[in-house]
Short mmCIF file of C-alpha atoms in Angstrom, two decimals:
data_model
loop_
_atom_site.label_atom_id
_atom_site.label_comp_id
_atom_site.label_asym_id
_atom_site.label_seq_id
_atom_site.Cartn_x
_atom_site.Cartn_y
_atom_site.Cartn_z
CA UNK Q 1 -40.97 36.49 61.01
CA UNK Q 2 -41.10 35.10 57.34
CA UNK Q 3 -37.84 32.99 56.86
CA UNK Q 4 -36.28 33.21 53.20
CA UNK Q 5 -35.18 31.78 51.69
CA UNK Q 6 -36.35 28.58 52.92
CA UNK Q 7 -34.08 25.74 52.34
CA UNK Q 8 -35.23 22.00 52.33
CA UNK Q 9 -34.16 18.89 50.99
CA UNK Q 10 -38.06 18.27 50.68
CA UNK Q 11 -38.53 22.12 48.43
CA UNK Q 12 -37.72 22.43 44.88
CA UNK Q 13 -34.30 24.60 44.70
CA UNK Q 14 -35.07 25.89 41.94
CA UNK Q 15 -38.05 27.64 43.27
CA UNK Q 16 -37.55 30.49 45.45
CA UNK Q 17 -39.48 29.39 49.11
CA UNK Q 18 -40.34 31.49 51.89
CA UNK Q 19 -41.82 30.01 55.27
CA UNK Q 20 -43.92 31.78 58.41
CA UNK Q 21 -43.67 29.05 61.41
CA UNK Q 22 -42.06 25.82 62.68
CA UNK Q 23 -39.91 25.51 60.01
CA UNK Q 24 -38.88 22.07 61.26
CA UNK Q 25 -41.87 20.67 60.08
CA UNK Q 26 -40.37 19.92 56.44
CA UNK Q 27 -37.15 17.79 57.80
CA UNK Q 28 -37.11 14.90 55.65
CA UNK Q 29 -37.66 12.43 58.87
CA UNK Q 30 -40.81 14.43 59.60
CA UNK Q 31 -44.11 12.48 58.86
CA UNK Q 32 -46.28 14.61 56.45
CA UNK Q 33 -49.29 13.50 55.20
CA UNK Q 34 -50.17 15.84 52.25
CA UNK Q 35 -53.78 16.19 51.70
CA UNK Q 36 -56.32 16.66 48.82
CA UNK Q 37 -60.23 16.49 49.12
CA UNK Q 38 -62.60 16.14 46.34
CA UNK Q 39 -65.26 19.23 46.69
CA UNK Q 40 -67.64 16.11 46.00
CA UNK Q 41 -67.62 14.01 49.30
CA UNK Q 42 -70.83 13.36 51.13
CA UNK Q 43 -70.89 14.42 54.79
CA UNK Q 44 -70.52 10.61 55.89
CA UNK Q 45 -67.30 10.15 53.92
CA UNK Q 46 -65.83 13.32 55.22
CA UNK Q 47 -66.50 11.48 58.91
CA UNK Q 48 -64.56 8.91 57.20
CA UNK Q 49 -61.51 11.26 56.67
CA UNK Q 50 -61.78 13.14 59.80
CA UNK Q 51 -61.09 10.31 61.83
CA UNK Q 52 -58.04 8.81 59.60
CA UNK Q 53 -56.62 12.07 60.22
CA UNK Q 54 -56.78 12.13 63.59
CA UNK Q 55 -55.32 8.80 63.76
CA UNK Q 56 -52.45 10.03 61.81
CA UNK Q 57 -52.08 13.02 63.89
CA UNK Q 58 -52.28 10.87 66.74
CA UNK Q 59 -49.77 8.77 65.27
CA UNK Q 60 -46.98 11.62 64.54
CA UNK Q 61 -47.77 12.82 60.88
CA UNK Q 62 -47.54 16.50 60.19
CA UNK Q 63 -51.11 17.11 57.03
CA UNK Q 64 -49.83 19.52 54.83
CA UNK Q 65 -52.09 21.03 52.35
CA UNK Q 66 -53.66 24.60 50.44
CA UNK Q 67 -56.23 23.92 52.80
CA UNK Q 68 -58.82 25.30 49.29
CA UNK Q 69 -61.66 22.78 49.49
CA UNK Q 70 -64.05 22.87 51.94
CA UNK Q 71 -63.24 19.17 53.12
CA UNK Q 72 -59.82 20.92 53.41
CA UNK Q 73 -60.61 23.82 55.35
CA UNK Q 74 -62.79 21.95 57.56
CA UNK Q 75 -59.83 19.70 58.45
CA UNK Q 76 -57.97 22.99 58.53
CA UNK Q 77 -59.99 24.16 61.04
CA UNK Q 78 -59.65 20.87 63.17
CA UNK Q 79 -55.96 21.06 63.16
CA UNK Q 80 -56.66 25.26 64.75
CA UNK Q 81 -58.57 23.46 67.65
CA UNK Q 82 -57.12 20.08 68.03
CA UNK Q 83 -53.17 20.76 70.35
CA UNK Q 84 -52.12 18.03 68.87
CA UNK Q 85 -51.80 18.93 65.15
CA UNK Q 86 -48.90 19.84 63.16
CA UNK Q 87 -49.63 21.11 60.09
CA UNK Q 88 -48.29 23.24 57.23
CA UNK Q 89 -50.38 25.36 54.67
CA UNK Q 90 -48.89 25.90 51.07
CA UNK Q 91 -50.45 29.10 49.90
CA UNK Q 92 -50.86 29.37 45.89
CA UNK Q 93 -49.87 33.21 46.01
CA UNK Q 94 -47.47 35.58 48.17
CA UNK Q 95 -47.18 35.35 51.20
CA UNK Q 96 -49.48 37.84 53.48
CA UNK Q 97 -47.33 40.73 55.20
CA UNK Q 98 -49.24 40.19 58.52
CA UNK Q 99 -52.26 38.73 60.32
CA UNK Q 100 -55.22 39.50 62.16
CA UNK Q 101 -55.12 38.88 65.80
CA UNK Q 102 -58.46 37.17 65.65
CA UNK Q 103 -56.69 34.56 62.93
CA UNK Q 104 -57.14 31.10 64.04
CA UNK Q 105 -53.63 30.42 62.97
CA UNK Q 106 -52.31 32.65 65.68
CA UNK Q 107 -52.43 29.57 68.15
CA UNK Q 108 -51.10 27.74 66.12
CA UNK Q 109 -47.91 29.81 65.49
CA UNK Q 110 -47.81 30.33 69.11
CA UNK Q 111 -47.59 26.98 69.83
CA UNK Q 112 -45.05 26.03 67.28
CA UNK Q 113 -46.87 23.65 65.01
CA UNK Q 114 -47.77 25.42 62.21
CA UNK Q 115 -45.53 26.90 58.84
CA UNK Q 116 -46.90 28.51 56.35
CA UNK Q 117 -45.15 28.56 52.79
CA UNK Q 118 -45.01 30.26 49.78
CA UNK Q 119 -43.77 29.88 46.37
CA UNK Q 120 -41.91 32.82 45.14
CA UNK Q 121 -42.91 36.75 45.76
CA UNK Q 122 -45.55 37.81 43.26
CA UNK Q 123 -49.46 37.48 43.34
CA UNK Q 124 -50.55 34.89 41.67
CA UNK Q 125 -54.10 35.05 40.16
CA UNK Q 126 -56.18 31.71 41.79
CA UNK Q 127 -57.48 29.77 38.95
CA UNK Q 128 -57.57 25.82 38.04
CA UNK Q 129 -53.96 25.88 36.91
CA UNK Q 130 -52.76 27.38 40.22
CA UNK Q 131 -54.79 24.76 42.09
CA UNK Q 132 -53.20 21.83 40.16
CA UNK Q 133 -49.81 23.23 40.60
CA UNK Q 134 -50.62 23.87 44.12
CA UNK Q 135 -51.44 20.39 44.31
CA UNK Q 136 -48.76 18.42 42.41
CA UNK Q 137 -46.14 20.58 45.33
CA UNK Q 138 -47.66 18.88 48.12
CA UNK Q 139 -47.30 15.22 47.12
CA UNK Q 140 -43.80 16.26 46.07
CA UNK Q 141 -43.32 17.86 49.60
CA UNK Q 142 -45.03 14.64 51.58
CA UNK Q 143 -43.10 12.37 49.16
CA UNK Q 144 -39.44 13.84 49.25
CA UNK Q 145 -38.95 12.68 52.86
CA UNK Q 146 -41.21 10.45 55.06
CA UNK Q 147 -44.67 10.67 54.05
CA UNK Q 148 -47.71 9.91 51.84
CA UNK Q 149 -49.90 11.67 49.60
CA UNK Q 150 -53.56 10.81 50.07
CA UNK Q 151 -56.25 12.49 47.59
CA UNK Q 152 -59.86 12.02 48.86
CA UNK Q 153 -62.58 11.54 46.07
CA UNK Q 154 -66.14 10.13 46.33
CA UNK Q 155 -65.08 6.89 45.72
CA UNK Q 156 -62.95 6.14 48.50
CA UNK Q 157 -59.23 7.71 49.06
CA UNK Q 158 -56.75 7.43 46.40
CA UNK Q 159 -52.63 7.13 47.38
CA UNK Q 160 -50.50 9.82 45.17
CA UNK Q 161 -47.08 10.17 44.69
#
């Protein structure tokens, strides 16, 4: 069940939030790591980031991102498989009404360490401006409480925020 509207001291209140999930990812003592990835990093480099990220999972932190990039979704789909991942997923648009059994976010809901979030009620076409917004809300997310905001780029990782 979607929960709205969401209320955190790490959301913008002037937004209108709504959240699918462990909702208790976004207290402020929560660790969250949000999470950008150039679409330009070599296959080595993304080694690079997939095993910082474990570590930090390892080490408590929640990785929130829009999960758009492939770097992202492949450490989107690493979080799906790896039990010990907490992680949240901004979306740039509404919110979808329901998902697909076969969804590999189902475990994840099951298991209480996933939310899902959404900015406002309306479709939103997905363009470059979206994607910047989307990404200037994470680092305010990770930053408003505990946490860091990494972005990823060819030329090593880059701390935001």
């Amino acid at each position: 069940r979607s929960k709205e509207p969401l209320d955190s001291p790490r959301l913008d209140p002037s937004e209108y939030w709504k959240g699918v999930g462990n909702t208790s990812l976004l207290e402020e003592n929560n660790k969250i790591v949000s999470l950008r990835i150039s679409r330009r990093l070599g296959e080595s480099q993304m080694k690079d980031v997939e095993k910082r990220l474990k570590n930090a999972i390892e080490n408590g932190f929640t990785i929130l991102s829009g999960f758009i990039s492939p770097g992202e979704k492949l450490i989107r789909d690493i979080c799906c498989r790896y039990k010990n991942a907490k992680f949240i997923r901004i979306l740039p648009s509404m919110m979808p009404l329901a998902y697909k059994q076969e969804s590999d976010y189902v475990e994840a809901f099951l298991e209480n360490r996933y939310l899902e979030l959404a900015k406002g009620n309306e479709e939103v076409a997905f363009g470059r401006a979206t994607c910047l917004d989307l990404n200037d809300e994470i680092v305010k997310i990770a930053t408003a409480g505990e946490g860091l905001a990494v972005y990823w780029r060819p030329d090593g990782p880059l701390r935001l925020g």
